[in-house]
Amino acid sequence: MELKDQAIIVTGGASGIGRETCLALARMGADIVVADFNAEGAAQVAEEVKALGVAAHSFKVDVSVAQEVEALVDFAVEKLGTLNGLFNNAGIGLVKPFLEMDPASYLKVIEVDQHSVYYGMYYGAKKMVELGSKGTFVNTASIYGSVASRGNFNYNAAKAAVIAMTRSGALELAEHGIRVVGIAPGYIDTPILGTDAGVKEQLAAQHMHKELIAPEKVASVAAYLFTDAAQAINGSTVPVDDGFLAFKE
């Protein structure tokens, strides 16, 4: 149990990659704060985590609001006694053609997908330095942080920023014993993709195995990045994309 007694916050923890990462971290011994705007879902995942024999608490948060993320960090330290890492994973999408993407549509995604990562890193790092604790931040970027996709100008911009913030954060926080890494998932088999079988098949075809990626496959990589075994990975964003960024047929 490589993460025994480590205290880690997971945002977007109520479902999908977040939920699976909460469970993966718990199996490695970490104590977890499951944070999500969906309070009921977060509470349910916290109970699943507790069943694995570690401490877990849930917290309702709007990650686009700085004060709420600060409160989340304070809550984690109050409940778990320390802080050793954050999985800045919460995110949304809002697909619109560029000429229909009014400022409100643009900013909504930027605030949730980009600004929240800054808030998590900023308030998390401030608290960890105050406590004298070391640890890791893992940030969820996307394949769309490296390539463009029609209708996703806002999402492309936010996820590219996450990749850049991961590099910059790693550089600035290394002296404090805080490592910062990113993951860039491909097309993940979660409800966010909708129910259209044809669309899912089209997306899956862009992976080497011609399948959507199960969220637990991404979670296993995210959880690994928190461990000492991943110490040499710092400032990088690791694709978990079944070859999407490596090839085009």
mmCIF file of C-alpha atoms in Angstrom, residues 22-242:
data_model
loop_
_atom_site.group_PDB
_atom_site.id
_atom_site.type_symbol
_atom_site.label_atom_id
_atom_site.label_comp_id
_atom_site.label_asym_id
_atom_site.label_seq_id
_atom_site.Cartn_x
_atom_site.Cartn_y
_atom_site.Cartn_z
ATOM 1 C CA CYS A 22 -10.832 7.589 -5.538
ATOM 2 C CA LEU A 23 -11.195 3.817 -5.362
ATOM 3 C CA ALA A 24 -7.767 3.158 -6.866
ATOM 4 C CA LEU A 25 -6.064 5.518 -4.414
ATOM 5 C CA ALA A 26 -7.950 3.974 -1.509
ATOM 6 C CA ARG A 27 -6.803 0.487 -2.503
ATOM 7 C CA MET A 28 -3.253 1.853 -2.263
ATOM 8 C CA GLY A 29 -3.936 3.062 1.283
ATOM 9 C CA ALA A 30 -4.671 6.768 0.771
ATOM 10 C CA ASP A 31 -7.277 8.677 2.768
ATOM 11 C CA ILE A 32 -9.582 10.609 0.462
ATOM 12 C CA VAL A 33 -11.755 13.705 0.271
ATOM 13 C CA VAL A 34 -14.262 13.155 -2.521
ATOM 14 C CA ALA A 35 -15.127 16.599 -3.859
ATOM 15 C CA ASP A 36 -17.862 17.289 -6.384
ATOM 16 C CA PHE A 37 -20.717 19.674 -7.176
ATOM 17 C CA ASN A 38 -22.918 16.572 -6.955
ATOM 18 C CA ALA A 39 -23.068 16.275 -3.170
ATOM 19 C CA GLU A 40 -25.125 13.081 -3.146
ATOM 20 C CA GLY A 41 -22.810 11.356 -5.599
ATOM 21 C CA ALA A 42 -19.723 12.433 -3.664
ATOM 22 C CA ALA A 43 -21.187 11.092 -0.418
ATOM 23 C CA GLN A 44 -21.936 7.767 -2.067
ATOM 24 C CA VAL A 45 -18.390 7.419 -3.393
ATOM 25 C CA ALA A 46 -16.998 8.345 0.040
ATOM 26 C CA GLU A 47 -18.925 5.400 1.504
ATOM 27 C CA GLU A 48 -17.454 3.104 -1.178
ATOM 28 C CA VAL A 49 -13.992 4.364 -0.289
ATOM 29 C CA LYS A 50 -14.553 3.799 3.434
ATOM 30 C CA ALA A 51 -15.510 0.200 2.693
ATOM 31 C CA LEU A 52 -11.931 -0.302 1.480
ATOM 32 C CA GLY A 53 -10.630 0.434 4.983
ATOM 33 C CA VAL A 54 -9.390 4.007 4.698
ATOM 34 C CA ALA A 55 -10.745 7.361 5.857
ATOM 35 C CA ALA A 56 -13.009 9.236 3.456
ATOM 36 C CA HIS A 57 -15.117 12.378 3.506
ATOM 37 C CA SER A 58 -17.220 14.132 0.901
ATOM 38 C CA PHE A 59 -17.388 17.839 0.158
ATOM 39 C CA LYS A 60 -19.673 19.786 -2.151
ATOM 40 C CA VAL A 61 -17.669 22.279 -4.185
ATOM 41 C CA ASP A 62 -17.982 24.521 -7.194
ATOM 42 C CA VAL A 63 -14.399 24.362 -8.405
ATOM 43 C CA SER A 64 -14.843 27.501 -10.498
ATOM 44 C CA VAL A 65 -15.071 29.566 -7.292
ATOM 45 C CA ALA A 66 -11.727 30.280 -5.627
ATOM 46 C CA GLN A 67 -13.148 30.589 -2.104
ATOM 47 C CA GLU A 68 -14.848 27.211 -2.370
ATOM 48 C CA VAL A 69 -11.621 25.498 -3.416
ATOM 49 C CA GLU A 70 -9.809 27.176 -0.528
ATOM 50 C CA ALA A 71 -12.533 25.892 1.804
ATOM 51 C CA LEU A 72 -12.129 22.412 0.315
ATOM 52 C CA VAL A 73 -8.415 22.410 1.126
ATOM 53 C CA ASP A 74 -9.081 23.595 4.682
ATOM 54 C CA PHE A 75 -11.753 20.903 5.091
ATOM 55 C CA ALA A 76 -9.375 18.174 3.937
ATOM 56 C CA VAL A 77 -6.718 19.205 6.450
ATOM 57 C CA GLU A 78 -9.300 19.495 9.229
ATOM 58 C CA LYS A 79 -10.668 16.002 8.558
ATOM 59 C CA LEU A 80 -7.529 14.126 7.519
ATOM 60 C CA GLY A 81 -4.895 16.020 9.521
ATOM 61 C CA THR A 82 -2.661 16.867 6.577
ATOM 62 C CA LEU A 83 -2.554 17.149 2.797
ATOM 63 C CA ASN A 84 -0.282 15.231 0.440
ATOM 64 C CA GLY A 85 -1.918 15.647 -2.942
ATOM 65 C CA LEU A 86 -4.743 16.776 -5.167
ATOM 66 C CA PHE A 87 -6.241 15.249 -8.268
ATOM 67 C CA ASN A 88 -7.489 18.328 -10.125
ATOM 68 C CA ASN A 89 -9.923 16.370 -12.241
ATOM 69 C CA ALA A 90 -13.280 18.186 -12.335
ATOM 70 C CA GLY A 91 -14.289 19.402 -15.762
ATOM 71 C CA ILE A 92 -17.123 20.096 -18.170
ATOM 72 C CA GLY A 93 -17.634 20.479 -21.895
ATOM 73 C CA LEU A 94 -19.885 22.843 -23.839
ATOM 74 C CA VAL A 95 -19.787 22.174 -27.579
ATOM 75 C CA LYS A 96 -20.647 25.046 -29.919
ATOM 76 C CA PRO A 97 -19.347 26.301 -33.268
ATOM 77 C CA PHE A 98 -16.867 29.111 -32.729
ATOM 78 C CA LEU A 99 -19.125 31.816 -34.159
ATOM 79 C CA GLU A 100 -21.845 30.785 -31.710
ATOM 80 C CA MET A 101 -19.493 30.618 -28.735
ATOM 81 C CA ASP A 102 -20.455 33.771 -26.881
ATOM 82 C CA PRO A 103 -18.275 34.959 -23.971
ATOM 83 C CA ALA A 104 -20.501 33.231 -21.393
ATOM 84 C CA SER A 105 -20.134 29.857 -23.150
ATOM 85 C CA TYR A 106 -16.387 30.346 -23.458
ATOM 86 C CA LEU A 107 -15.825 31.472 -19.885
ATOM 87 C CA LYS A 108 -17.953 28.742 -18.292
ATOM 88 C CA VAL A 109 -15.598 26.039 -19.544
ATOM 89 C CA ILE A 110 -12.477 28.111 -18.864
ATOM 90 C CA GLU A 111 -13.579 28.744 -15.279
ATOM 91 C CA VAL A 112 -14.336 25.090 -14.522
ATOM 92 C CA ASP A 113 -11.644 23.324 -16.543
ATOM 93 C CA GLN A 114 -8.750 25.794 -16.319
ATOM 94 C CA HIS A 115 -9.175 28.176 -13.409
ATOM 95 C CA SER A 116 -10.082 25.343 -11.037
ATOM 96 C CA VAL A 117 -6.705 23.713 -11.659
ATOM 97 C CA TYR A 118 -4.946 26.938 -10.704
ATOM 98 C CA TYR A 119 -7.104 27.227 -7.575
ATOM 99 C CA GLY A 120 -6.354 23.645 -6.567
ATOM 100 C CA MET A 121 -2.630 24.036 -7.112
ATOM 101 C CA TYR A 122 -2.461 27.472 -5.466
ATOM 102 C CA TYR A 123 -4.445 26.762 -2.316
ATOM 103 C CA GLY A 124 -3.145 23.217 -2.089
ATOM 104 C CA ALA A 125 0.490 24.276 -2.379
ATOM 105 C CA LYS A 126 0.079 27.138 0.089
ATOM 106 C CA LYS A 127 -1.366 24.728 2.640
ATOM 107 C CA MET A 128 1.238 22.021 2.028
ATOM 108 C CA VAL A 129 4.110 24.501 2.410
ATOM 109 C CA GLU A 130 2.495 25.788 5.607
ATOM 110 C CA LEU A 131 2.242 22.220 6.930
ATOM 111 C CA GLY A 132 5.697 21.225 5.719
ATOM 112 C CA SER A 133 4.225 18.309 3.793
ATOM 113 C CA LYS A 134 5.380 17.017 0.440
ATOM 114 C CA GLY A 135 3.342 15.392 -2.279
ATOM 115 C CA THR A 136 1.896 15.448 -5.750
ATOM 116 C CA PHE A 137 -0.655 17.268 -7.859
ATOM 117 C CA VAL A 138 -2.147 15.399 -10.809
ATOM 118 C CA ASN A 139 -4.055 17.545 -13.311
ATOM 119 C CA THR A 140 -6.542 16.213 -15.849
ATOM 120 C CA ALA A 141 -5.822 17.670 -19.259
ATOM 121 C CA SER A 142 -7.019 15.967 -22.457
ATOM 122 C CA ILE A 143 -5.982 14.910 -25.923
ATOM 123 C CA TYR A 144 -7.830 18.098 -26.879
ATOM 124 C CA GLY A 145 -5.120 20.088 -25.126
ATOM 125 C CA SER A 146 -2.802 19.069 -27.970
ATOM 126 C CA VAL A 147 -5.119 18.952 -31.002
ATOM 127 C CA ALA A 148 -8.061 21.041 -32.163
ATOM 128 C CA SER A 149 -11.621 19.746 -32.368
ATOM 129 C CA ARG A 150 -14.551 21.500 -34.020
ATOM 130 C CA GLY A 151 -16.950 23.030 -31.536
ATOM 131 C CA ASN A 152 -14.463 22.816 -28.685
ATOM 132 C CA PHE A 153 -12.573 26.116 -28.852
ATOM 133 C CA ASN A 154 -13.218 26.690 -25.131
ATOM 134 C CA TYR A 155 -12.293 23.133 -24.114
ATOM 135 C CA ASN A 156 -9.185 23.099 -26.354
ATOM 136 C CA ALA A 157 -8.012 26.366 -24.797
ATOM 137 C CA ALA A 158 -8.642 25.214 -21.233
ATOM 138 C CA LYS A 159 -6.917 21.861 -21.597
ATOM 139 C CA ALA A 160 -3.908 23.353 -23.397
ATOM 140 C CA ALA A 161 -3.607 25.744 -20.459
ATOM 141 C CA VAL A 162 -3.704 22.822 -18.022
ATOM 142 C CA ILE A 163 -0.741 21.253 -19.815
ATOM 143 C CA ALA A 164 1.161 24.553 -19.587
ATOM 144 C CA MET A 165 0.233 25.090 -15.929
ATOM 145 C CA THR A 166 1.437 21.581 -15.141
ATOM 146 C CA ARG A 167 4.872 22.415 -16.538
ATOM 147 C CA SER A 168 5.055 25.794 -14.810
ATOM 148 C CA GLY A 169 3.726 24.463 -11.524
ATOM 149 C CA ALA A 170 6.288 21.672 -11.491
ATOM 150 C CA LEU A 171 9.098 24.183 -12.026
ATOM 151 C CA GLU A 172 7.962 26.532 -9.270
ATOM 152 C CA LEU A 173 6.972 23.958 -6.666
ATOM 153 C CA ALA A 174 9.824 21.459 -6.948
ATOM 154 C CA GLU A 175 11.843 23.283 -4.298
ATOM 155 C CA HIS A 176 8.979 22.684 -1.865
ATOM 156 C CA GLY A 177 8.890 18.940 -2.495
ATOM 157 C CA ILE A 178 5.708 19.134 -4.571
ATOM 158 C CA ARG A 179 5.591 17.302 -7.884
ATOM 159 C CA VAL A 180 3.099 18.295 -10.608
ATOM 160 C CA VAL A 181 2.081 15.975 -13.434
ATOM 161 C CA GLY A 182 -0.788 15.739 -15.884
ATOM 162 C CA ILE A 183 -2.805 13.099 -17.665
ATOM 163 C CA ALA A 184 -4.387 13.486 -21.096
ATOM 164 C CA PRO A 185 -7.228 10.997 -21.530
ATOM 165 C CA GLY A 186 -8.597 10.008 -24.906
ATOM 166 C CA TYR A 187 -12.250 9.125 -25.438
ATOM 167 C CA ILE A 188 -13.479 7.628 -22.176
ATOM 168 C CA ASP A 189 -16.524 5.376 -21.845
ATOM 169 C CA THR A 190 -18.612 7.597 -19.572
ATOM 170 C CA PRO A 191 -22.129 9.090 -19.863
ATOM 171 C CA ILE A 192 -20.664 12.421 -21.028
ATOM 172 C CA LEU A 193 -20.320 10.884 -24.503
ATOM 173 C CA GLY A 194 -24.090 10.436 -24.724
ATOM 174 C CA THR A 195 -25.980 7.386 -25.969
ATOM 175 C CA ASP A 196 -25.574 7.608 -29.748
ATOM 176 C CA ALA A 197 -23.951 4.294 -30.705
ATOM 177 C CA GLY A 198 -22.772 5.668 -34.034
ATOM 178 C CA VAL A 199 -20.964 8.581 -32.417
ATOM 179 C CA LYS A 200 -19.333 6.276 -29.883
ATOM 180 C CA GLU A 201 -18.168 3.949 -32.637
ATOM 181 C CA GLN A 202 -16.692 6.876 -34.558
ATOM 182 C CA LEU A 203 -14.787 8.070 -31.505
ATOM 183 C CA ALA A 204 -13.599 4.578 -30.577
ATOM 184 C CA ALA A 205 -12.229 4.097 -34.100
ATOM 185 C CA GLN A 206 -9.636 6.798 -33.376
ATOM 186 C CA HIS A 207 -7.954 4.564 -30.773
ATOM 187 C CA MET A 208 -5.554 1.778 -31.692
ATOM 188 C CA HIS A 209 -7.803 -0.893 -30.158
ATOM 189 C CA LYS A 210 -10.933 0.624 -31.727
ATOM 190 C CA GLU A 211 -12.599 0.763 -28.311
ATOM 191 C CA LEU A 212 -13.530 3.500 -25.876
ATOM 192 C CA ILE A 213 -11.239 3.609 -22.865
ATOM 193 C CA ALA A 214 -12.690 2.419 -19.553
ATOM 194 C CA PRO A 215 -12.413 5.082 -16.803
ATOM 195 C CA GLU A 216 -10.629 2.638 -14.500
ATOM 196 C CA LYS A 217 -7.785 2.447 -17.049
ATOM 197 C CA VAL A 218 -7.223 6.186 -16.662
ATOM 198 C CA ALA A 219 -7.623 5.942 -12.888
ATOM 199 C CA SER A 220 -4.861 3.350 -12.630
ATOM 200 C CA VAL A 221 -2.434 5.755 -14.320
ATOM 201 C CA ALA A 222 -3.562 8.718 -12.217
ATOM 202 C CA ALA A 223 -3.132 6.729 -9.001
ATOM 203 C CA TYR A 224 0.323 5.520 -10.055
ATOM 204 C CA LEU A 225 1.461 9.100 -10.628
ATOM 205 C CA PHE A 226 0.905 9.849 -6.923
ATOM 206 C CA THR A 227 3.373 7.123 -5.870
ATOM 207 C CA ASP A 228 7.119 7.299 -5.239
ATOM 208 C CA ALA A 229 7.586 4.955 -8.206
ATOM 209 C CA ALA A 230 6.617 7.897 -10.445
ATOM 210 C CA GLN A 231 9.078 10.369 -8.879
ATOM 211 C CA ALA A 232 10.930 10.831 -12.176
ATOM 212 C CA ILE A 233 7.746 12.053 -13.902
ATOM 213 C CA ASN A 234 7.499 15.767 -13.217
ATOM 214 C CA GLY A 235 6.061 18.574 -15.318
ATOM 215 C CA SER A 236 4.987 16.131 -18.004
ATOM 216 C CA THR A 237 1.481 15.301 -19.171
ATOM 217 C CA VAL A 238 1.040 11.586 -19.787
ATOM 218 C CA PRO A 239 -1.335 10.576 -22.609
ATOM 219 C CA VAL A 240 -3.823 7.856 -21.669
ATOM 220 C CA ASP A 241 -5.277 7.773 -25.138
ATOM 221 C CA ASP A 242 -4.683 4.336 -26.697
#
